[in-house]
N, C-alpha and C. Protein backbone atom coordinates (compact mmCIF):
# COMPACT_ATOMS: atom_id res chain seq x y z
N UNK A 1 14.75 -0.54 -18.12
CA UNK A 1 13.59 -1.34 -17.66
C UNK A 1 12.65 -0.46 -16.83
N UNK A 2 11.47 -0.20 -17.36
CA UNK A 2 10.51 0.65 -16.64
C UNK A 2 9.49 -0.21 -15.90
N UNK A 3 9.14 0.23 -14.70
CA UNK A 3 8.18 -0.51 -13.89
C UNK A 3 6.78 0.02 -14.17
N UNK A 4 5.84 -0.90 -14.30
CA UNK A 4 4.44 -0.54 -14.54
C UNK A 4 3.90 0.24 -13.34
N UNK A 5 3.30 1.41 -13.57
CA UNK A 5 2.75 2.21 -12.47
C UNK A 5 1.77 1.42 -11.61
N UNK A 6 1.01 0.53 -12.23
CA UNK A 6 0.06 -0.29 -11.46
C UNK A 6 0.80 -1.16 -10.45
N UNK A 7 1.95 -1.70 -10.88
CA UNK A 7 2.73 -2.55 -9.98
C UNK A 7 3.27 -1.71 -8.82
N UNK A 8 3.71 -0.49 -9.13
CA UNK A 8 4.20 0.40 -8.06
C UNK A 8 3.10 0.67 -7.04
N UNK A 9 1.88 0.91 -7.54
CA UNK A 9 0.75 1.19 -6.65
C UNK A 9 0.43 -0.04 -5.80
N UNK A 10 0.42 -1.21 -6.44
CA UNK A 10 0.10 -2.44 -5.73
C UNK A 10 1.14 -2.74 -4.66
N UNK A 11 2.42 -2.59 -5.00
CA UNK A 11 3.46 -2.86 -4.01
C UNK A 11 3.41 -1.84 -2.88
N UNK A 12 3.05 -0.60 -3.22
CA UNK A 12 2.90 0.43 -2.20
C UNK A 12 1.78 0.10 -1.24
N UNK A 13 0.65 -0.37 -1.80
CA UNK A 13 -0.48 -0.75 -0.96
C UNK A 13 -0.13 -1.94 -0.08
N UNK A 14 0.54 -2.93 -0.65
CA UNK A 14 0.94 -4.11 0.12
C UNK A 14 1.88 -3.71 1.25
N UNK A 15 2.80 -2.78 0.95
CA UNK A 15 3.74 -2.33 1.97
C UNK A 15 3.01 -1.62 3.11
N UNK A 16 2.04 -0.79 2.75
CA UNK A 16 1.26 -0.07 3.78
C UNK A 16 0.43 -1.06 4.60
N UNK A 17 -0.16 -2.06 3.91
CA UNK A 17 -0.99 -3.04 4.61
C UNK A 17 -0.15 -3.86 5.58
N UNK A 18 1.12 -4.12 5.22
CA UNK A 18 1.98 -4.94 6.07
C UNK A 18 2.59 -4.14 7.20
N UNK A 19 2.43 -2.80 7.16
CA UNK A 19 3.00 -1.95 8.20
C UNK A 19 2.00 -1.76 9.34
N UNK A 20 2.37 -2.14 10.56
CA UNK A 20 1.44 -2.03 11.70
C UNK A 20 0.96 -0.60 11.93
N UNK A 21 1.79 0.39 11.62
CA UNK A 21 1.41 1.79 11.83
C UNK A 21 0.23 2.19 10.95
N UNK A 22 0.07 1.51 9.82
CA UNK A 22 -0.96 1.90 8.86
C UNK A 22 -2.32 1.28 9.18
N UNK A 23 -2.37 0.33 10.10
CA UNK A 23 -3.64 -0.36 10.39
C UNK A 23 -4.75 0.61 10.80
N UNK A 24 -4.52 1.56 11.72
CA UNK A 24 -5.59 2.50 12.09
C UNK A 24 -6.03 3.35 10.91
N UNK A 25 -5.10 3.76 10.07
CA UNK A 25 -5.42 4.60 8.91
C UNK A 25 -6.28 3.83 7.93
N UNK A 26 -5.91 2.56 7.69
CA UNK A 26 -6.67 1.74 6.75
C UNK A 26 -8.08 1.49 7.28
N UNK A 27 -8.20 1.18 8.56
CA UNK A 27 -9.52 0.89 9.12
C UNK A 27 -10.41 2.14 9.11
N UNK A 28 -9.79 3.32 9.25
CA UNK A 28 -10.56 4.56 9.20
C UNK A 28 -11.01 4.88 7.78
N UNK A 29 -10.19 4.52 6.80
CA UNK A 29 -10.48 4.89 5.41
C UNK A 29 -11.49 3.94 4.76
N UNK A 30 -11.76 2.81 5.39
CA UNK A 30 -12.71 1.85 4.80
C UNK A 30 -14.13 2.38 4.96
């Protein structure tokens, strides 16, 4: 069973968004 790369990217982004440490990085990258 192979996972769709798009799903991996989406789950990775969701994980980063849910991580408090990533908030400054996300706000800087916008």
